[in-house]
Amino acid sequence: MFEWLENFSYIIVFNILNLEKHSPISEALSFFIYDTLKIFILLISIIYIVTLLRSYFPIEKARAYISGKNKITGHVLAAIFGVITPFCSCSAIPLFLGFLQARIPLGVTFSYLISAPLSDAVVIAMLLSLFGWKIALLYIGIGLFVAIIAGIIIGSMGLEKEVLIEVKPIDEMNYKEDETKFRHRLRESWEYSRDIFKKIYLYVIIGVGIGAFIHGYIPADFIALYAGGDIWYAPIVSVVMGIPMYSNAAGILPLVEVLTSKGMLLGTALSFMMAVVALSLPEAMILKRVLSTKLIAIFFAIVGFEILLVGYLFNAILQ
Amino acid sequence: MKIEILGTGCAKCKTLEEAAKQAVAKIGGFHSVEKVEDIVKIMNYNVISTPALVVDNVVKSSGKVLSVDEIVKILKES
């Protein structure tokens, strides 16, 4: 699909810049040009399509569906809705309280809160185009599993008193159907995609830049030796590294792509990515306004532990 | 008219507030534009995706950054 881009990057590196073939600098540079452009094209088109589709699934609709379902169904639905509804970390609090107001149990609310950033539709589409459908499906399945199980565990611990703000239940859930015209939606989605792109393009360039450096200068053996498969603690290191890093998953994917091609096991790489997107310090700070530190710590511990399990599981299966 | 912008303080909320002020300047007259950051007040409007635009205690839009023209249209209809 992207051969023309590869050729384009070769033309720049070998014909225009006249760099020597198979040298680290030409390897790194051609990779950088090729991968940056490829990811940009993928990102813009994927975000645009996903945003357009998502405008038909507002969070309010999801909330109305989930409330009143029994618990297990609630967890499953909440996790699935997490994949398709839009979510940005600044809406974490209103969303969280809005779910509780609708009498959706705490655990089910957490299933949504975990699933939404973890299995973002844009990330899934990117995984699909970079790694193929098997990995994408496996990732979705595991993302849903983590969200459902973590939600059930948190729900069973009786932590309702750890919500620091009084939640007044509401009864009427008048959800007004959005009658925005299709042409209007097209324009809105475009504006939204442009905004997102502006926000993350730098991260992508940095991610690909690091990737290109690794690609050209660091031999595969090096990564295999220090972050590779046979080291039992590799997933732990990657999760601990991932938490303070806060990036959009789309920004971190190029790095994951390079690391795996250099010998890092996919489970370790996915653990890293999940830790970056699902457990972020900024999100914890936002949630601190409504949740006790204890509940946030429990939330991080459970999700972190599950992400680790996922890493080990993936490494064991795909070996 | 009482115009309120509901938002917890993210970039989108500020953009909407700015657009609302410009819209008010465009239609003229005396209208109060107020930023509501208190989470309890936001919840009382039953809004779960911010930023939201509220005109005379009625939620007109939520989860979207409206353009100045869109806000002008909403204000004229209210």
XYZ file of C-alpha atoms in Angstrom:
397
model
C 0.000 0.000 0.000
C 2.865 2.370 0.751
C 5.580 1.187 -1.673
C 5.446 4.511 -3.494
C 6.342 6.269 -0.255
C 9.286 3.961 0.273
C 10.503 4.712 -3.235
C 9.980 8.403 -2.618
C 12.142 8.291 0.505
C 14.858 6.363 -1.391
C 14.853 9.000 -4.115
C 15.401 11.748 -1.541
C 18.081 9.888 0.390
C 20.055 8.283 -2.444
C 19.430 10.439 -5.515
C 19.053 13.907 -4.063
C 21.170 13.726 -0.896
C 23.523 11.184 -2.457
C 24.048 9.202 0.738
C 25.864 5.917 0.780
C 23.685 2.807 0.669
C 23.378 0.622 3.792
C 25.042 3.217 5.997
C 23.325 3.927 9.339
C 22.543 7.538 8.378
C 20.824 6.608 5.127
C 18.922 3.772 6.815
C 17.762 6.104 9.588
C 16.880 8.983 7.295
C 14.974 6.987 4.697
C 13.088 5.263 7.509
C 12.280 8.632 9.078
C 10.932 10.146 5.849
C 8.979 7.035 4.943
C 7.494 6.406 8.375
C 6.591 10.011 9.203
C 4.693 10.459 5.954
C 3.047 7.039 6.238
C 1.863 7.673 9.804
C 0.635 11.172 8.908
C -1.417 9.853 6.014
C -2.815 7.017 8.124
C -3.556 9.293 11.077
C -5.402 11.982 9.179
C -7.562 9.598 7.193
C -8.275 7.328 10.158
C -9.100 10.147 12.576
C -11.386 11.717 9.995
C -13.375 8.557 9.332
C -13.541 7.533 12.983
C -14.677 11.007 14.076
C -17.398 11.052 11.479
C -18.715 7.639 12.554
C -18.396 8.549 16.207
C -20.501 11.668 15.872
C -23.452 9.240 15.714
C -22.575 7.741 19.124
C -22.491 10.514 21.709
C -21.676 9.611 25.300
C -25.177 10.584 26.428
C -26.605 7.826 24.263
C -24.173 5.299 25.732
C -25.120 6.339 29.244
C -28.830 5.910 28.513
C -28.168 2.396 27.171
C -26.018 1.257 30.055
C -28.197 2.501 32.904
C -30.753 -0.039 33.995
C -28.894 -3.019 32.561
C -27.916 -5.744 35.013
C -24.370 -5.672 36.335
C -22.479 -8.093 34.117
C -24.212 -6.871 30.968
C -23.459 -3.364 32.204
C -19.720 -4.059 32.450
C -19.611 -5.589 28.980
C -21.662 -2.785 27.411
C -19.637 -0.105 29.203
C -16.382 -1.575 27.891
C -17.735 -1.803 24.341
C -19.073 1.745 24.434
C -15.646 2.814 25.635
C -14.279 1.762 22.256
C -16.776 3.677 20.126
C -17.518 6.855 22.059
C -15.229 9.855 22.075
C -13.333 10.533 25.253
C -10.765 13.091 26.168
C -9.084 13.159 29.540
C -10.484 16.597 30.387
C -14.003 15.179 30.284
C -13.067 12.404 32.715
C -14.746 14.008 35.734
C -18.082 15.125 34.272
C -18.346 11.806 32.552
C -17.555 9.863 35.683
C -20.108 11.751 37.778
C -22.659 11.720 34.978
C -22.552 7.931 34.971
C -22.987 7.769 38.737
C -25.881 10.233 38.541
C -27.660 7.871 36.209
C -27.303 5.234 38.962
C -24.788 3.263 36.955
C -22.751 1.300 39.544
C -19.211 2.462 40.373
C -17.588 -0.688 38.949
C -19.431 -0.377 35.636
C -18.423 3.284 35.440
C -14.806 2.228 35.877
C -15.152 -0.336 33.097
C -16.008 2.566 30.819
C -13.284 4.812 32.217
C -10.624 2.149 31.589
C -11.879 0.996 28.224
C -12.312 4.439 26.663
C -8.661 5.544 26.464
C -7.281 1.995 26.148
C -9.193 0.847 23.110
C -9.488 4.048 21.206
C -10.930 3.463 17.750
C -8.081 5.427 16.160
C -5.495 3.194 17.859
C -7.269 0.059 16.692
C -7.355 1.301 13.111
C -3.652 2.159 13.329
C -2.792 -1.269 14.755
C -4.775 -2.839 11.956
C -2.831 -1.023 9.267
C 0.588 -1.438 10.923
C 0.402 -4.966 12.361
C -2.524 -6.673 10.651
C -5.948 -7.835 11.799
C -4.815 -10.628 14.140
C -2.884 -8.286 16.405
C -5.637 -5.653 16.212
C -8.308 -8.179 17.223
C -6.146 -9.561 20.005
C -5.594 -6.039 21.288
C -9.330 -5.211 21.241
C -10.171 -8.478 22.990
C -7.607 -7.926 25.676
C -8.517 -4.251 26.107
C -12.161 -5.217 26.685
C -11.119 -8.020 29.029
C -8.941 -5.706 31.128
C -11.728 -3.098 31.348
C -14.425 -5.629 32.276
C -12.376 -7.499 34.895
C -10.945 -4.347 36.488
C -14.448 -2.849 36.663
C -15.850 -6.000 38.295
C -13.042 -6.085 40.875
C -13.410 -2.395 41.750
C -17.192 -2.801 41.906
C -16.914 -5.709 44.352
C -14.743 -3.770 46.800
C -17.474 -1.458 48.104
C -15.580 1.753 47.440
C -18.581 4.025 46.902
C -17.602 6.152 49.913
C -14.278 6.990 48.230
C -16.093 9.252 45.794
C -15.500 12.618 47.403
C -18.325 14.543 45.860
C -22.019 14.215 46.503
C -23.795 12.757 43.531
C -27.452 13.611 43.143
C -29.167 10.870 41.218
C -31.229 11.937 38.258
C -34.209 10.110 36.891
C -35.202 11.596 33.611
C -32.555 10.998 31.004
C -33.861 13.158 28.238
C -31.437 12.559 25.479
C -32.162 14.825 22.568
C -31.384 13.223 19.231
C -28.721 15.209 17.449
C -30.110 16.266 14.087
C -26.953 17.690 12.638
C -26.891 17.485 8.852
C -24.474 15.106 7.155
C -22.617 17.896 5.365
C -22.267 19.702 8.647
C -20.867 16.559 10.262
C -18.318 16.216 7.449
C -17.088 19.713 8.094
C -17.071 19.296 11.874
C -15.143 16.026 11.620
C -12.608 17.683 9.386
C -12.105 20.543 11.841
C -11.802 18.097 14.700
C -9.277 15.926 12.829
C -7.226 19.005 12.030
C -7.206 20.018 15.714
C -6.134 16.550 16.845
C -3.474 16.419 14.189
C -2.081 19.780 15.255
C -1.914 18.481 18.793
C -0.074 15.237 18.102
C 2.039 15.736 15.003
C 5.063 16.743 17.058
C 4.800 13.593 19.166
C 4.650 11.526 16.007
C 7.767 13.183 14.612
C 9.598 12.662 17.907
C 8.373 9.062 18.127
C 9.432 8.286 14.575
C 12.680 10.168 15.123
C 13.584 7.969 18.086
C 12.421 4.991 16.070
C 14.561 6.000 13.092
C 17.613 6.398 15.301
C 17.087 2.957 16.794
C 16.437 1.598 13.318
C 19.660 2.947 11.841
C 22.131 2.954 14.712
C 21.175 0.411 17.341
C 21.681 -3.187 16.325
C 18.744 -5.544 16.836
C 20.774 -7.626 19.273
C 21.021 -4.697 21.644
C 17.260 -4.342 22.068
C 16.759 -8.074 22.142
C 19.340 -8.228 24.898
C 17.983 -5.477 27.149
C 14.254 -5.322 26.465
C 13.787 -8.524 24.556
C 11.911 -11.669 25.195
C 13.952 -13.832 27.465
C 14.297 -11.297 30.226
C 11.524 -12.012 32.676
C 11.207 -8.447 33.939
C 10.987 -6.732 30.522
C 7.193 -6.102 30.757
C 7.565 -4.699 34.279
C 10.231 -2.261 33.140
C 8.079 -1.191 30.192
C 4.983 -0.560 32.362
C 6.933 1.458 34.920
C 8.459 3.461 32.079
C 5.067 3.978 30.457
C 3.108 5.565 33.335
C 4.835 8.958 33.554
C 4.976 9.194 29.771
C 1.774 10.659 28.590
C 1.107 10.458 24.949
C -1.714 9.812 22.661
C -1.574 6.134 21.686
C -1.324 7.163 18.046
C 1.864 9.042 18.868
C 3.491 6.077 20.586
C 2.595 3.473 17.942
C 5.455 4.296 15.545
C 7.900 3.616 18.367
C 6.204 0.317 19.154
C 6.479 -0.618 15.488
C 10.244 -0.098 15.474
C 10.865 -1.741 18.844
C 9.066 -4.932 17.810
C 10.824 -5.070 14.451
C 14.091 -4.850 16.372
C 13.336 -7.825 18.550
C 11.270 -6.552 21.456
C 8.491 -9.030 22.063
C 5.065 -7.770 21.090
C 3.628 -8.398 24.564
C 6.271 -6.206 26.142
C 5.688 -3.500 23.535
C 1.914 -3.605 24.019
C 2.288 -3.475 27.820
C 4.318 -0.345 27.300
C 1.730 1.202 25.015
C -1.206 0.322 27.272
C 0.590 1.802 30.283
C 1.242 5.014 28.377
C -2.386 5.496 27.348
C -4.420 3.930 30.169
C -2.442 5.022 33.198
C -1.378 8.596 33.006
C -0.405 10.991 35.750
C -2.397 13.878 34.216
C -5.543 11.761 34.329
C -4.873 10.910 37.966
C -4.552 14.609 38.765
C -7.872 15.343 37.090
C -9.614 12.495 38.900
C -8.181 13.613 42.210
C -10.776 16.343 42.339
C -13.553 13.809 42.824
C -11.938 10.558 43.986
C -9.921 9.709 47.067
C -6.243 8.936 46.604
C -6.979 5.431 47.857
C -9.463 4.746 45.062
C -7.126 6.178 42.418
C -4.288 4.020 43.770
C -6.492 0.918 43.649
C -7.524 1.820 40.095
C -3.890 2.191 38.997
C -2.768 -0.959 40.799
C -5.466 -3.186 39.307
C -5.091 -1.877 35.774
C -1.272 -1.950 36.004
C -1.336 -5.538 37.188
C -3.652 -6.573 34.369
C -1.530 -4.825 31.771
C 1.461 -6.798 33.058
C -0.487 -10.032 32.766
C -1.389 -9.097 29.210
C 2.289 -8.555 28.406
C 3.349 -11.926 29.777
C 0.403 -13.656 28.134
C 1.148 -12.130 24.724
C 4.825 -12.999 25.047
C 3.954 -16.590 25.935
C 1.400 -17.045 23.149
C 3.322 -15.397 20.349
C 6.663 -16.989 21.028
C -29.907 36.691 28.291
C -27.700 34.748 30.640
C -25.057 32.772 28.779
C -22.984 30.175 30.597
C -20.024 28.125 29.425
C -19.636 24.872 31.337
C -16.168 23.380 31.441
C -13.578 22.038 33.830
C -10.796 24.144 32.384
C -9.447 22.369 29.332
C -8.342 24.108 26.165
C -11.606 23.426 24.353
C -13.589 25.145 27.100
C -11.513 28.286 26.739
C -11.970 28.290 22.981
C -15.739 28.063 23.420
C -15.732 30.882 25.987
C -13.790 33.087 23.596
C -16.190 32.297 20.748
C -19.201 33.043 22.986
C -17.816 36.451 23.914
C -17.267 37.289 20.263
C -20.775 36.125 19.409
C -22.240 38.349 22.118
C -20.248 41.291 20.785
C -21.650 40.550 17.343
C -25.324 40.542 18.297
C -24.986 43.531 20.615
C -27.064 44.265 23.708
C -26.339 43.448 27.324
C -25.882 39.771 27.996
C -23.869 38.191 30.742
C -21.310 35.595 29.776
C -20.187 33.435 32.658
C -17.695 30.592 32.845
C -18.864 27.791 35.143
C -16.045 25.608 36.418
C -17.670 24.242 39.546
C -18.191 20.569 38.867
C -21.351 20.355 41.017
C -23.006 23.156 39.041
C -22.019 21.448 35.801
C -23.525 18.188 37.005
C -26.762 19.946 37.921
C -27.221 20.734 34.240
C -26.944 17.004 33.544
C -24.049 17.579 31.156
C -21.424 14.850 30.844
C -19.367 16.028 27.929
C -17.803 19.449 28.223
C -17.589 22.157 27.009
C -21.272 23.009 27.023
C -23.211 26.143 26.147
C -26.147 27.123 28.356
C -28.516 29.972 27.511
C -31.006 31.078 30.197
C -30.546 27.786 32.070
C -31.205 25.644 28.986
C -28.390 23.440 27.648
C -27.985 24.297 23.964
C -24.965 22.194 23.076
C -22.512 19.902 24.820
C -19.229 18.253 23.935
C -18.580 20.615 21.050
C -16.574 23.710 20.302
C -19.043 25.871 18.401
C -17.977 28.549 15.953
C -18.882 32.196 16.532
C -21.549 32.030 13.818
C -23.103 28.924 15.314
C -23.369 30.622 18.692
C -24.865 33.749 17.089
C -27.507 31.543 15.491
C -28.303 29.840 18.806
C -28.513 33.175 20.625
C -30.847 34.649 18.010
C -33.154 31.652 18.270
C -33.329 31.854 22.060
